Amino acid sequence: MTGERVISAKGLAKRYDAFEAVKGIDFEVRSGEVFGLLGSNGAGKSSTMRMIGCVSRPTSGELRVLGMDPVKDGSRIRGRIGVCPQFDNLDPDLTVRENLYAYSRFFGIPRAKGRRRADELLEFFEIADKAHGKVAAMSGGMKRRLTIARALINNPEIVLLDEPTTGLDPQARHLVWERLHQLKRQGITLILTTHYMDEAEQLCDRLVIMRSGRFVAEGSPASLIRTYTQPEVVELRFASDDLRALAEKVDDLGRVEVLPDRLLIYTDRGNDVAARVRDRALGPSSVLVRRSGLEDAFLALTGRDAR
Ligand SMILES: Nc1ncnc2c1ncn2[C@@H]1O[C@H](COP(=O)(O)OP(=O)(O)OP(=O)(O)O)[C@@H](O)[C@H]1O
Ligand SMILES: [Mg+2]
C-alpha cells in the first residue's frame, strides 16, 4: 500500500533554551501513508511537526524530508509540502479567496491557475459561499477549514496537519475526514496530530504516542489496542457514590478502573464478566459491554491525570 520513504528521522531532538521538548526520536514515513502523532498537551507533537515543516531547526539528530535536509533545502521542501499549523495564521484583512490566492502567488503558481485552484479548494471544503468575505468575520471552524484548504494550494506531496479538526462542529469534522480520505486515495502522504482518538483510529494507518518528548508506543490503531488494552470493557454504573468500595468487590474479574461516575473492567470476555457481576447482586444501575478503542489504549499508556 505504501511506497518509498518520504520522511526519516534519527535521534531527532528539539531544545528550547535548557528545555528539551523532543528527546531524540526515530521514525520513518512512507509515501501514501497516514501517520499520526498522538500525545498529551506538551508532549512535543507540534515541535516535531514544525521541524518537518522546515520552520524550526532541529537541535540535533538527522531529519530528511523528500530526501532533503530541512535546514539546507527548506524552500525546496516547502514547495512540495502543505502545512496546516495548530493555530491559524490567516491574513485577517484579506478575503477568504485572497488568502488562498496570495499563497498561490507565494508558491509562484501562475495567476490564472492560482485563482482556479483557490476556487476548487473553496468548493472542496464547502466554504465557497464565504469567498468574498473577510477572514476576520469567519467563525473559528471556517477559518480552520480555510487553513487546511490553504495547505493544499501547491498540490503538495506531503501534508502536515496539526490538529486539523480542533474546534470543528461534527458536520465539519466529518467533511474534513472525508476530504482527508480523498487525499489519501490520491496517494498524498498525511501527517496528522489530533487529540481525538476516533479521528486517529479512522484516519491513521500507523501512529506513535508521544510522552514528554519521546515515543512510548508505535503501530497501527488495531495493534496498539491489542497490545495495550484488553479487547473489551465492561462499564458499570451504580446509584451508590462509594465506587472504591464496589471496585474491591469486582477486582478479581479484570483490571478495574474507578472513574467519577462508573467503574470500568478491562477483560477479554465482557459478557462473562457482566454475568458474574450480576451474580454478585451489587445492584448496578447499568451494565454495558463494549469493545476497547484507541482511547482505552491511549489512557493506559499515558494515564488519566492531566499533567
Ligand atoms: N517556542 C517555544 N519556546 C519554549 N518552549 C516551547 C516552545 N514551543 C514549545 N515549547 C514547549 O515544548 C513542549 C512541547 O510543546 P509542543 O507545542 O510541541 O507540544 P504539543 O504536543 O504540540 O502539545 P499540544 O497538544 O498542547 O499542542 C511544551 O512543554 C512547550 O511548552
Ligand atoms: Mg501542538
PDB file of C-alpha atoms and ligand atoms in Angstrom, residues 16 19 21 39-47 50 86 163 195, ligand 1:
ATOM      1  CA  TYR A  16      14.188  25.498  23.682  1.00  0.00           C
ATOM      2  CA  PHE A  19      14.196  22.606  27.956  1.00  0.00           C
ATOM      3  CA  ALA A  21      10.824  19.277  24.102  1.00  0.00           C
ATOM      4  CA  GLY A  39       0.177  12.636  22.883  1.00  0.00           C
ATOM      5  CA  SER A  40      -0.991  14.794  25.744  1.00  0.00           C
ATOM      6  CA  ASN A  41      -0.606  18.578  25.790  1.00  0.00           C
ATOM      7  CA  GLY A  42       3.079  19.472  25.701  1.00  0.00           C
ATOM      8  CA  ALA A  43       4.218  16.023  24.527  1.00  0.00           C
ATOM      9  CA  GLY A  44       6.194  17.518  21.634  1.00  0.00           C
ATOM     10  CA  LYS A  45       3.893  16.915  18.666  1.00  0.00           C
ATOM     11  CA  SER A  46       3.887  20.456  17.266  1.00  0.00           C
ATOM     12  CA  SER A  47       7.612  20.813  17.878  1.00  0.00           C
ATOM     13  CA  ARG A  50       7.476  22.332  12.880  1.00  0.00           C
ATOM     14  CA  GLN A  86      -2.055  24.195  15.028  1.00  0.00           C
ATOM     15  CA  GLU A 163      -4.883  19.296  14.978  1.00  0.00           C
ATOM     16  CA  HIS A 195      -6.491  14.701  20.416  1.00  0.00           C
TER      17      HIS A 195
HETATM   18  N1  LIG B   1       8.897  28.255  21.214  1.00  0.00           N
HETATM   19  C1  LIG B   1       8.992  27.617  22.384  1.00  0.00           C
HETATM   20  N2  LIG B   1       9.765  28.063  23.389  1.00  0.00           N
HETATM   21  C2  LIG B   1       9.861  27.402  24.569  1.00  0.00           C
HETATM   22  N3  LIG B   1       9.198  26.254  24.850  1.00  0.00           N
HETATM   23  C3  LIG B   1       8.401  25.766  23.882  1.00  0.00           C
HETATM   24  C4  LIG B   1       8.249  26.406  22.620  1.00  0.00           C
HETATM   25  N4  LIG B   1       7.393  25.676  21.883  1.00  0.00           N
HETATM   26  C5  LIG B   1       7.021  24.633  22.644  1.00  0.00           C
HETATM   27  N5  LIG B   1       7.629  24.670  23.847  1.00  0.00           N
HETATM   28  C6  LIG B   1       7.499  23.683  24.929  1.00  0.00           C
HETATM   29  O1  LIG B   1       7.822  22.432  24.403  1.00  0.00           O
HETATM   30  C7  LIG B   1       6.949  21.416  24.870  1.00  0.00           C
HETATM   31  C8  LIG B   1       6.287  20.733  23.716  1.00  0.00           C
HETATM   32  O2  LIG B   1       5.430  21.662  23.075  1.00  0.00           O
HETATM   33  P1  LIG B   1       4.603  21.274  21.769  1.00  0.00           P
HETATM   34  O3  LIG B   1       3.907  22.504  21.320  1.00  0.00           O
HETATM   35  O4  LIG B   1       5.483  20.586  20.820  1.00  0.00           O
HETATM   36  O5  LIG B   1       3.560  20.234  22.384  1.00  0.00           O
HETATM   37  P2  LIG B   1       2.296  19.549  21.730  1.00  0.00           P
HETATM   38  O6  LIG B   1       2.482  18.083  21.879  1.00  0.00           O
HETATM   39  O7  LIG B   1       2.071  20.077  20.378  1.00  0.00           O
HETATM   40  O8  LIG B   1       1.120  19.993  22.717  1.00  0.00           O
HETATM   41  P3  LIG B   1      -0.413  20.425  22.411  1.00  0.00           P
HETATM   42  O9  LIG B   1      -1.185  19.138  22.382  1.00  0.00           O
HETATM   43  O10 LIG B   1      -0.781  21.221  23.637  1.00  0.00           O
HETATM   44  O11 LIG B   1      -0.459  21.201  21.169  1.00  0.00           O
HETATM   45  C9  LIG B   1       5.970  22.133  25.830  1.00  0.00           C
HETATM   46  O12 LIG B   1       6.437  21.963  27.137  1.00  0.00           O
HETATM   47  C10 LIG B   1       6.050  23.577  25.408  1.00  0.00           C
HETATM   48  O13 LIG B   1       5.818  24.419  26.498  1.00  0.00           O
END
